[in-house]
Coordinates of C-alpha atoms in Angstrom, one line a residue:
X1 CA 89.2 81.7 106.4
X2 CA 90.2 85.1 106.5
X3 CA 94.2 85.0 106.8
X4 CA 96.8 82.8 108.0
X5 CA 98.7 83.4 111.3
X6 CA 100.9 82.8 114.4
X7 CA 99.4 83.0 117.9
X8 CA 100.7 86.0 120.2
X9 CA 104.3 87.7 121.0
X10 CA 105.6 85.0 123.2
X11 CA 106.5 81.8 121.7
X12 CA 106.6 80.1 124.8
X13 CA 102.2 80.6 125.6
X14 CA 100.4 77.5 125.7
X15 CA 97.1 78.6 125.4
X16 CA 93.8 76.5 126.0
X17 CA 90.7 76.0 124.6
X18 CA 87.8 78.0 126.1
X19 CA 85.2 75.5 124.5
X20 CA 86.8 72.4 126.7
X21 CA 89.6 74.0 128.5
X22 CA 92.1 71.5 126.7
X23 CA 95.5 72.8 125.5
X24 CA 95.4 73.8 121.8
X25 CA 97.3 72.0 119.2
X26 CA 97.6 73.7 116.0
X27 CA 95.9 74.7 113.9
X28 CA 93.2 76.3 115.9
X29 CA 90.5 79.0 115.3
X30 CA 91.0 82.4 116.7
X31 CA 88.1 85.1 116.9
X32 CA 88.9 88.1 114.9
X33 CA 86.1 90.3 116.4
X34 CA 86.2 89.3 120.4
X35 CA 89.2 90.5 122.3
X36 CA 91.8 91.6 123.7
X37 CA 92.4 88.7 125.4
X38 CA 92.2 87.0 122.3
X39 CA 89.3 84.3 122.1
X40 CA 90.6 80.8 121.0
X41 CA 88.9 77.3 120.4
X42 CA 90.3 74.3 118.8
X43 CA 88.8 72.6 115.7
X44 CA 86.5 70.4 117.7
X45 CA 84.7 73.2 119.7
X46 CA 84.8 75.7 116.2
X47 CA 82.9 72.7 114.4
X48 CA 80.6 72.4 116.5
X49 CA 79.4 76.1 116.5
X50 CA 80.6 76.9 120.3
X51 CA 79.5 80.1 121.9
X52 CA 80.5 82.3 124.9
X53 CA 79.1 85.2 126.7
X54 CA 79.5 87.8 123.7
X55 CA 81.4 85.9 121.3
X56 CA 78.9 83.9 118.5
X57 CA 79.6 81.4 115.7
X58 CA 78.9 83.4 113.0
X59 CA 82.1 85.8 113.8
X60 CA 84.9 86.4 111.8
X61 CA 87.9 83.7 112.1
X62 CA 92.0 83.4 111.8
X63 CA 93.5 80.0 111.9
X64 CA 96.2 79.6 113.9
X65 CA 99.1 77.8 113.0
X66 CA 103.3 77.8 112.7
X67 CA 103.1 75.4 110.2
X68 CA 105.6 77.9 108.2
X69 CA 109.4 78.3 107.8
X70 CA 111.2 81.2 109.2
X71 CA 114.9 81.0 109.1
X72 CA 115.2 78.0 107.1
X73 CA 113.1 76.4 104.7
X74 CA 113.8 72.7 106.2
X75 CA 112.7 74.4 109.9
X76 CA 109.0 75.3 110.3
X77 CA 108.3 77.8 113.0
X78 CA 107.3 75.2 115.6
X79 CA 110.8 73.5 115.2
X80 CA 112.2 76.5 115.8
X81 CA 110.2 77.7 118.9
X82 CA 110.3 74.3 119.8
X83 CA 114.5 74.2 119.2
X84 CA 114.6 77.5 121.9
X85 CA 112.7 75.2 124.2
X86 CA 115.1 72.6 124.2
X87 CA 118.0 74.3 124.8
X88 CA 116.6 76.5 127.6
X89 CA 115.6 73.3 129.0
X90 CA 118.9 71.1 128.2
X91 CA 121.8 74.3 128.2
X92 CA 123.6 75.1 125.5
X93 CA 125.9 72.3 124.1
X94 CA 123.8 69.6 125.4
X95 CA 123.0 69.1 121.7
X96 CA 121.7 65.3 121.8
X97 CA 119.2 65.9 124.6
X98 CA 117.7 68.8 122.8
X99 CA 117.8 66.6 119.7
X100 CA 115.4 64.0 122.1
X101 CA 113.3 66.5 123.1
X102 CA 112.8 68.1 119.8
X103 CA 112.2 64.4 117.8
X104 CA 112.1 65.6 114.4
X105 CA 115.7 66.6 114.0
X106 CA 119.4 65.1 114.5
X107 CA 121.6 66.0 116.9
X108 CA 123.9 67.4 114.1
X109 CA 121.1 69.6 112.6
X110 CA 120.2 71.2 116.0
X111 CA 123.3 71.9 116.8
X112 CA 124.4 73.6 112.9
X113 CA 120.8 75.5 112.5
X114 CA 121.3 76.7 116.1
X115 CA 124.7 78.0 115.6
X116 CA 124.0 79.4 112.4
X117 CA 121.3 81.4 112.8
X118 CA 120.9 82.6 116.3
X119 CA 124.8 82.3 117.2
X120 CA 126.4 83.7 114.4
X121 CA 123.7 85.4 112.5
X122 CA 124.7 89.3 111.9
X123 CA 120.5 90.1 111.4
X124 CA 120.3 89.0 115.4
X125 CA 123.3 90.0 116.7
X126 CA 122.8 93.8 115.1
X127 CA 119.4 93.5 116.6
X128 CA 120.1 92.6 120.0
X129 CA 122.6 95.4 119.9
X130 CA 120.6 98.1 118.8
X131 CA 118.2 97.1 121.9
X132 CA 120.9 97.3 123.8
X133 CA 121.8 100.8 122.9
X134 CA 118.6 101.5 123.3
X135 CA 117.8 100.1 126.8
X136 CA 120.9 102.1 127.9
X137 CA 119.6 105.2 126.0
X138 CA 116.0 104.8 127.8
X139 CA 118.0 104.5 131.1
X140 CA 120.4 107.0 131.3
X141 CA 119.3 109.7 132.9
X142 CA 117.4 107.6 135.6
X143 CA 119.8 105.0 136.3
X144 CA 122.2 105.2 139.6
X145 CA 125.4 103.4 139.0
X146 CA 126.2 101.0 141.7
X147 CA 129.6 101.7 143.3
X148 CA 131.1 98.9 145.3
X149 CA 132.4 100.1 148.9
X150 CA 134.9 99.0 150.7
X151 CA 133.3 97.4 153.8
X152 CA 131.3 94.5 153.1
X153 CA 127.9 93.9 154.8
X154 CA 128.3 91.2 157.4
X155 CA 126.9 87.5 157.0
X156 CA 126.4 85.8 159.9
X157 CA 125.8 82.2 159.6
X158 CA 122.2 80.9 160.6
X159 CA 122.1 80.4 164.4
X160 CA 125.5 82.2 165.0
X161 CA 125.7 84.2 168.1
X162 CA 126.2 87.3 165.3
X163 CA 122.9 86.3 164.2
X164 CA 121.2 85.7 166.8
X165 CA 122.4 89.3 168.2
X166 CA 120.6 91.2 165.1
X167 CA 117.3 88.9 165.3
X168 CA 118.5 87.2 162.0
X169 CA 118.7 90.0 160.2
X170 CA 120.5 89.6 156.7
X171 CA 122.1 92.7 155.5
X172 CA 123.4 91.4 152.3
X173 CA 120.0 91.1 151.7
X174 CA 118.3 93.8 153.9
X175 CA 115.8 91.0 155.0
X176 CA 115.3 89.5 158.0
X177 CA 115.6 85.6 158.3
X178 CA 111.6 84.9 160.0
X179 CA 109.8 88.6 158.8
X180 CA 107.0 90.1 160.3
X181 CA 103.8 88.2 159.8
X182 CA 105.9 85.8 158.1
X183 CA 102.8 83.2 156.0
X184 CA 101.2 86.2 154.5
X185 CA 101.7 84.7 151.1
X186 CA 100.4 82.0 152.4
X187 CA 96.8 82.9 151.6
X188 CA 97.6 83.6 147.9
X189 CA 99.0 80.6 147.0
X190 CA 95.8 78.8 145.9
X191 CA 94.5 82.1 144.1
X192 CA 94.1 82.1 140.3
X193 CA 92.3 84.4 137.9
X194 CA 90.5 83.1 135.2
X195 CA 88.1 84.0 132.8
X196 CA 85.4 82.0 133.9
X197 CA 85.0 84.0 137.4
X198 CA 82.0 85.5 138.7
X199 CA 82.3 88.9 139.6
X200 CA 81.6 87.8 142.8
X201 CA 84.2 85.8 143.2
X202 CA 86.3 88.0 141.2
X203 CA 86.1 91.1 143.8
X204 CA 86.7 88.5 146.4
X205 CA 90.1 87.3 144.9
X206 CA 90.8 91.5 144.2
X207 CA 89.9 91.7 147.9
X208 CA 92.3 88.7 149.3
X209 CA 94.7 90.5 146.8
X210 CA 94.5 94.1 148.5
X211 CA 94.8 92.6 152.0
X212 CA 97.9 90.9 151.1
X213 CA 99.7 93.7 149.8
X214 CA 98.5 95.9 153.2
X215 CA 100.5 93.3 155.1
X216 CA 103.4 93.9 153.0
X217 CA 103.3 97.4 153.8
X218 CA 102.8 96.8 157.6
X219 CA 106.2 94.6 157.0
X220 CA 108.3 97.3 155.3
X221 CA 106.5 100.2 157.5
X222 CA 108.2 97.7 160.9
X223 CA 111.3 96.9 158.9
X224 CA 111.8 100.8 158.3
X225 CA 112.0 101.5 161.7
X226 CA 113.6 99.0 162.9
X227 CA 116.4 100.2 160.3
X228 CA 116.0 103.8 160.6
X229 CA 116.5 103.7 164.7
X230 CA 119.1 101.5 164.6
X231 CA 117.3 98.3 166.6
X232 CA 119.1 95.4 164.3
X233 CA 121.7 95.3 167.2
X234 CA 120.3 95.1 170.3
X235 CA 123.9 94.9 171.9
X236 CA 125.2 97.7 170.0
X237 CA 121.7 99.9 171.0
X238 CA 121.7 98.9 175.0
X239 CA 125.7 99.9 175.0
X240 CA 124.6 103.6 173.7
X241 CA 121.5 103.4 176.1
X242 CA 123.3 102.8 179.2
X243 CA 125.4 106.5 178.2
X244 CA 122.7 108.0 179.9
X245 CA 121.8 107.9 183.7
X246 CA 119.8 106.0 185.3
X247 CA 116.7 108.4 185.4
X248 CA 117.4 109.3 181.8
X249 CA 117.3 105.0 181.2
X250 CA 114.0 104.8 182.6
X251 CA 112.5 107.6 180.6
X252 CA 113.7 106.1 177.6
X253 CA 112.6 102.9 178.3
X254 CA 108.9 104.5 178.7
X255 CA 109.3 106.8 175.5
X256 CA 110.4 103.9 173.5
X257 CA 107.0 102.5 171.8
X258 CA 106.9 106.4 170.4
X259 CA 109.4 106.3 168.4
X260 CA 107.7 105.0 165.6
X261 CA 106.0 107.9 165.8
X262 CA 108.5 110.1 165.6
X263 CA 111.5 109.8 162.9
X264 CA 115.1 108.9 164.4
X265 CA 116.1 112.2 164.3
X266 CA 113.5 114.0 166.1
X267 CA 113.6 111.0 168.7
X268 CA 117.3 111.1 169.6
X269 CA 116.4 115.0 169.9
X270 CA 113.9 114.5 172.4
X271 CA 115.5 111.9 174.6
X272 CA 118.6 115.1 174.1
X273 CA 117.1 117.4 175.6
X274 CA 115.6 115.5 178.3
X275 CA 118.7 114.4 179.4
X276 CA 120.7 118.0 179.3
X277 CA 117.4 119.1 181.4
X278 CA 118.3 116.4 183.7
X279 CA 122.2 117.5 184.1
X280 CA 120.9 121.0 184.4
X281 CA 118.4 120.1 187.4
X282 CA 120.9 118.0 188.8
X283 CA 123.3 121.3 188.8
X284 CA 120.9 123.7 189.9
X285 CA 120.1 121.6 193.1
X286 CA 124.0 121.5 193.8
X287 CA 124.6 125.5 193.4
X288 CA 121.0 125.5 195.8
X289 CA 122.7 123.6 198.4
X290 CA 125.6 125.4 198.0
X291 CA 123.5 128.7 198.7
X292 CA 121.7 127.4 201.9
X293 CA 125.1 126.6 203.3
X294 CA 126.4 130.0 202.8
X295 CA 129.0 129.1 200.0
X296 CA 129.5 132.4 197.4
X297 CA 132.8 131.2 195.5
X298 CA 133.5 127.7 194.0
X299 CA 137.0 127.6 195.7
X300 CA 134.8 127.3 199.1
X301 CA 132.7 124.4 197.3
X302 CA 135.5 122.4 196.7
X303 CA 136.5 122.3 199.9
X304 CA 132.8 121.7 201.1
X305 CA 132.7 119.1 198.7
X306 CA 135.6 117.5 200.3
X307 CA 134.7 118.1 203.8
X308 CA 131.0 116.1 202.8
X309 CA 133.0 113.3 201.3
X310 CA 135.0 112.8 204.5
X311 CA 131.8 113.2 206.8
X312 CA 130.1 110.7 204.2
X313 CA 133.2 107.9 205.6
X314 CA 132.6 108.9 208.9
X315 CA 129.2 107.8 208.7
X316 CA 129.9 104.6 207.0
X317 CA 132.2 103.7 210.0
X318 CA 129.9 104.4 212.6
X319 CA 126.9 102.7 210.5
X320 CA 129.4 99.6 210.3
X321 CA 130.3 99.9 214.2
X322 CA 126.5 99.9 215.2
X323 CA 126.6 96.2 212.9
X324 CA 129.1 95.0 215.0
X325 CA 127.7 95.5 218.1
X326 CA 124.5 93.9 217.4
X327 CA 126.6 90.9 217.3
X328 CA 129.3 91.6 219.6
X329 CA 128.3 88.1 220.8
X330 CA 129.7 86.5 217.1
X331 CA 133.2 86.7 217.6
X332 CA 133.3 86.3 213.4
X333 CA 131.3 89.4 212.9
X334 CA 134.0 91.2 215.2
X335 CA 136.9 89.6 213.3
X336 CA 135.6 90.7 210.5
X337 CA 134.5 94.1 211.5
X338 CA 138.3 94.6 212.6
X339 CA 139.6 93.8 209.0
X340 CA 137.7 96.1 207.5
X341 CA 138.7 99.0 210.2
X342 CA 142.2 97.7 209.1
X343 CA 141.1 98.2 205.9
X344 CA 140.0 101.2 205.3
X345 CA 143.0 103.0 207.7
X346 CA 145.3 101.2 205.3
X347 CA 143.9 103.3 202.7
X348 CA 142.7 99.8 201.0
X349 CA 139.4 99.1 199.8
X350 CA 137.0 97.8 202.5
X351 CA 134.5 95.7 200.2
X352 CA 137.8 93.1 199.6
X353 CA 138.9 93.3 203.0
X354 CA 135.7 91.8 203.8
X355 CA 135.2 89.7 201.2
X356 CA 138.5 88.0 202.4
X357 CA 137.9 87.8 205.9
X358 CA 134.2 86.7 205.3
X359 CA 135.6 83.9 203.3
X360 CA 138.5 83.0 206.1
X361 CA 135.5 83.2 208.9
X362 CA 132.4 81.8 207.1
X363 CA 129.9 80.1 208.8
X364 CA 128.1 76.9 207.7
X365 CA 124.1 78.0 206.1
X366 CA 121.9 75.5 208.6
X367 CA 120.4 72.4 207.2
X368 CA 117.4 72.7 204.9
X369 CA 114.1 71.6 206.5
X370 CA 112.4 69.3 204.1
X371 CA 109.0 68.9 205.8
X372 CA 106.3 69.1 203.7
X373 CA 108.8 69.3 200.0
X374 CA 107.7 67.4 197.3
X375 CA 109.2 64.0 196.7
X376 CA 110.8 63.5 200.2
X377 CA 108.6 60.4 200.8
X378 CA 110.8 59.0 197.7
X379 CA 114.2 59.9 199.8
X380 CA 115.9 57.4 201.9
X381 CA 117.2 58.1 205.3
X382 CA 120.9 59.1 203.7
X383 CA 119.4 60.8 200.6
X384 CA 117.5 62.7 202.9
X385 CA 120.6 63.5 204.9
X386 CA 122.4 64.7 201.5
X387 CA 119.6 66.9 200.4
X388 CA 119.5 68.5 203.8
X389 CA 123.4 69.1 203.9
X390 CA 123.4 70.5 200.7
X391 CA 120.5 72.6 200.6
X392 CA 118.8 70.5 197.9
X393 CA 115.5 70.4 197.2
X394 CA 114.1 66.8 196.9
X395 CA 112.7 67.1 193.4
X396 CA 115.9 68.5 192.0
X397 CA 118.1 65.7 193.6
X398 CA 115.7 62.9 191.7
X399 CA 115.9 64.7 188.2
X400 CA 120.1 65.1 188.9
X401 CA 120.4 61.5 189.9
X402 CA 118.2 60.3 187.2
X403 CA 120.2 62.1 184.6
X404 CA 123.2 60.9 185.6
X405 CA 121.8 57.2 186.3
X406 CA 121.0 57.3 182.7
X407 CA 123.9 58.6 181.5
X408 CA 126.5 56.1 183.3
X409 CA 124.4 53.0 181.9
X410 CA 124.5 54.7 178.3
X411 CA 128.3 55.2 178.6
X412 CA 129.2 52.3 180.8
X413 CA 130.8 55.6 183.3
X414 CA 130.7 58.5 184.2
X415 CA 133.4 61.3 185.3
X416 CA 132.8 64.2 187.4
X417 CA 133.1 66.9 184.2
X418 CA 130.4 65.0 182.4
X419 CA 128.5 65.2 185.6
X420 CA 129.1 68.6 185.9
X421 CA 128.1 69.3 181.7
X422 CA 124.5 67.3 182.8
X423 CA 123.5 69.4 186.1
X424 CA 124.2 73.5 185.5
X425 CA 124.7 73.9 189.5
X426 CA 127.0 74.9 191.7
X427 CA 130.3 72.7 191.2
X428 CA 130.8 72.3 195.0
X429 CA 127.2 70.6 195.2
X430 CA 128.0 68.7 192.2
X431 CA 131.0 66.9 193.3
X432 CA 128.9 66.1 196.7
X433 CA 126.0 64.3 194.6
X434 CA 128.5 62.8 192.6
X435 CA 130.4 61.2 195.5
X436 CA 127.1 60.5 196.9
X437 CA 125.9 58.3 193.9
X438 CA 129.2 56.5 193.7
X439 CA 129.3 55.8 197.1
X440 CA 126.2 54.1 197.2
X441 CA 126.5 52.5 194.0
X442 CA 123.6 54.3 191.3
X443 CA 126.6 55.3 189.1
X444 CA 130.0 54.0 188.5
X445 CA 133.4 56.0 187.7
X446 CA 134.7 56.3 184.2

C-alpha cells in the first residue's frame, strides 16, 4: 500500500467496479499509474489479479477509503458525506428522517453536529464568502445586470384564444409551447457513454450526438426569424399587411418565403420601396391621362376629376336601367329598381335601398330537386317534402335528426336553443326541422 486516500472532488460519485461493474464499497483499490479517469476495482477483482486494456496487476495501488474523521472525531468522513446526503434528501430541519437515513447516529447528534459545524462554523462561512467575493470579482466586468421593466411579458393560458393567436408562443420563456421538430431529444434518451465502447460504436453515439445538436440549431435558426420578423402574432402581422394595396398584398404574399433570407430590416425595405414604386406608377398614369385629355393645371383636374365621378353615376344608372328591362316582365325587379332611383335622387345610399326593398319583395328560391341525392331512398314522402322546401340535402337532414333524436332521449327534451347549439345552420331552417320532428313525434319538447 502506497498511501491512504479519499476517492475524487465530489462526495456525492458512486463509482463502480470496472472488474464486475458492481458499485464500490470502501475500501477499494485505485490505480496509481492508469488515468485520468481514475481506474478503480474493488477487493474482489484486485485479489484476483484483474486486468484491462493497458492497466496490469503489477501497477502501483491507493486504497480508497473515508474511514477517517474530518470535523469531529466521533464523525468519520462517510458520516459526514453521508449526513449532507440526508439532508439534501430530507430538507433542513427534518432532523429524524435524516437520522433514519443516516442509521448510525441520533436524531439529536445530526441535528447538533450539523448546526455546529456547517451552520455556525466561522472556517465555512469565511470560506463560502471569500468564494463569493470572488465569483463576483471573476464576473464583473462580463456580467449585464438585469433591470426589471415595467411591462410584463404576456402569459396566455394554454388553449386561450391569446395563445392560440401567437401559435403557443411563451414569452416569459421565449419558447414556444410544441417547437420545431419537437422529439429531437427523443433519439438521445437511450444514449450513454461508457468506457467499454468500441470506437465504432463510439463515433456512432458522437455521430447521433452531432445530428442532434444540428437540429437544435435548425430550431433556434426558425425561432430567430420568426422573432426577428415579427410572425408570433399573426393578427397583429395581417393588420400591418393589409396597410398596403391590394397589388402591394399580393407581392408580399409571393416575397414572403424570402424573408428568411433577408434580415427584417432589409425586407421591410424592399417590400418599401416596392410599394412607393407602386404609388408613383399609380401617379404617373393619372398625370398621363391628364395629358391626353388636354389638362395643364391641377385646378382643371379637379374639376375633370369631378366631372368623371359624375359620368361614372351616370353609367351606373343606365347599367341598372338596362337590368330592369330585362325583367320588365317581374313587376319586383321594377319595384325594386324604382327604390333605388328613389334612392340615389334622395342623395341616400342605393346598396340599402335595395337591400330593403329586396327584402320587402323577395321571392321564394324553388324547391330543391332531390333526384339522384344520396339517402333519399331513406326519406319518407313528408321528409322528402321538408328537405325539398328547405333546400336540405338528404344526408344532412339524417345526421340533424339523428343528433337531435339522441339528444332528446339522453335529456328526456329538447328546446329549440339546444337544437340550434347541436346543428350550426341557418336558424330559420332550424326551427323548421325542429317543428318537423316534433310534429311527427322523433323528439319531444323540453
Amino acid at each position: 500500500m502506497d498511501r491512504l486516500a479519499s476517492y475524487g472532488s465530489d462526495p456525492f460519485d458512486k463509482p463502480s467496479c470496472k472488474g464486475c461493474a458492481s458499485t464500490l464499497k470502501e475500501p477499494y483499490i485505485k490505480c496509481a499509474e492508469c488515468g485520468p479517469p481514475p481506474f478503480l476495482v474493488c477487493l474482489q477483482c484486485f485479489t484476483r489479479g484483474f486486468e484491462y486494456k493497458t492497466h496490469q496487476s503489477d501497477h502501483k495501488y491507493e486504497i480508497m477509503t473515508s474511514d477517517f474523521p474530518v470535523l469531529d472525531p466521533s464523525w468519520t468522513a462517510q458520516e459526514e458525506v453521508g449526513l449532507l446526503e440526508a439532508v439534501m434528501d430530507c430538507g433542513f430541519g427534518n432532523w429524524q428522517d435524516v437520522a433514519n437515513q443516516l442509521r448510525t447516529k441520533s436524531k439529536e447528534e445530526c441535528e447538533s453536529h450539523y448546526m455546529k459545524h456547517f451552520i455556525n462554523n466561522p472556517l465555512f462561512s469565511s470560506t463560502l464568502l471569500s468564494l463569493k467575493q470572488m465569483e463576483e470579482a471573476r464576473t464583473a466586468d462580463t456580467a449585464i445586470p438585469f433591470r426589471p421593466t415595467g411591462d410584463d411579458p404576456p402569459r396566455p393560458t394554454f388553449d386561450s384564444l391569446l395563445s392560440r393567436d401567437m401559435a403557443g408562443y411563451m414569452p416569459a420563456r421565449a419558447d414556444f409551447m410544441e417547437e420545431f421538430d419537437n422529439y429531437a431529444e427523443w433519439d438521445l434518451r437511450d444514449i450513454d457513454f461508457v468506457d467499454d465502447d468500441s470506437d465504432v460504436l463510439h463515433a456512432l453515439k458522437i455521430t447521433v450526438v452531432d445530428i442532434y445538436h444540428s437540429r437544435l440549431k435548425e430550431r433556434q435558426r426558425r425561432k430567430k426569424i420568426i422573432r426577428d420578423h415579427g410572425l408570433i402574432s399573426l393578427r397583429k402581422f395581417q393588420m400591418l399587411e393589409r396597410r398596403y394595396p391590394k397589388e402591394v398584398q399580393d407581392m408580399y404574399d409571393a416575397m414572403r418565403r424570402f424573408a428568411r433570407v433577408l434580415g427584417p430590416t432589409e425586407h421591410d425595405k424592399f417590400i418599401e420601396s416596392h410599394a412607393l414604386e407602386f404609388e408613383l406608377r399609380r401617379e404617373i398614369a393619372r398625370l398621363q391621362e391628364y395629358r391626353r385629355v388636354g389638362i395643364q393645371t391641377f385646378c382643371s383636374a379637379k374639376v375633370y376629376d369631378r366631372l368623371k365621378r359624375s359620368r361614372e353615376e351616370e353609367r351606373k344608372k343606365r347599367i341598372m336601367l338596362s337590368e330592369v328591362l330585362q325583367y320588365i316582365q317581374d313587376s319586383n325587379a321594377c319595384q325594386q329598381w324604382l327604390h333605388k332611383q328613389a334612392a340615389i335622387d334622395a342623395g341616400l345610399n342605393p346598396v340599402v335601398a335595395a337591400i330593403s326593398s329586396s327584402a320587402a319583395g323577395r321571392r321564394s328560391a324553388p324547391p330543391l330537386n332531390l333526384t339522384g341525392l344520396p339517402g333519399t331512398d331513406k326519406l319518407n314522402e313528408k321528409e322528402k317534402e321538408l328537405c325539398q322546401v328547405v333546400r336540405l340535402v338528404p344526408g344532412a337532414y339524417l345526421e340533424y335528426k339523428a343528433a337531435l333524436a339522441n339528444e332528446c332521449r339522453r335529456q328526456g327534451g329538447l328546446r329549440l336553443a339546444q337544437a340550434r347549439a347541436l346543428i350550426k345552420i341557418d336558424v330559420n331552417k332550424t326551427r323548421k326541422i325542429y317543428d318537423f320532428l316534433i310534429r311527427e313525434g322523433y323528439i319531444n319538447k323540453a
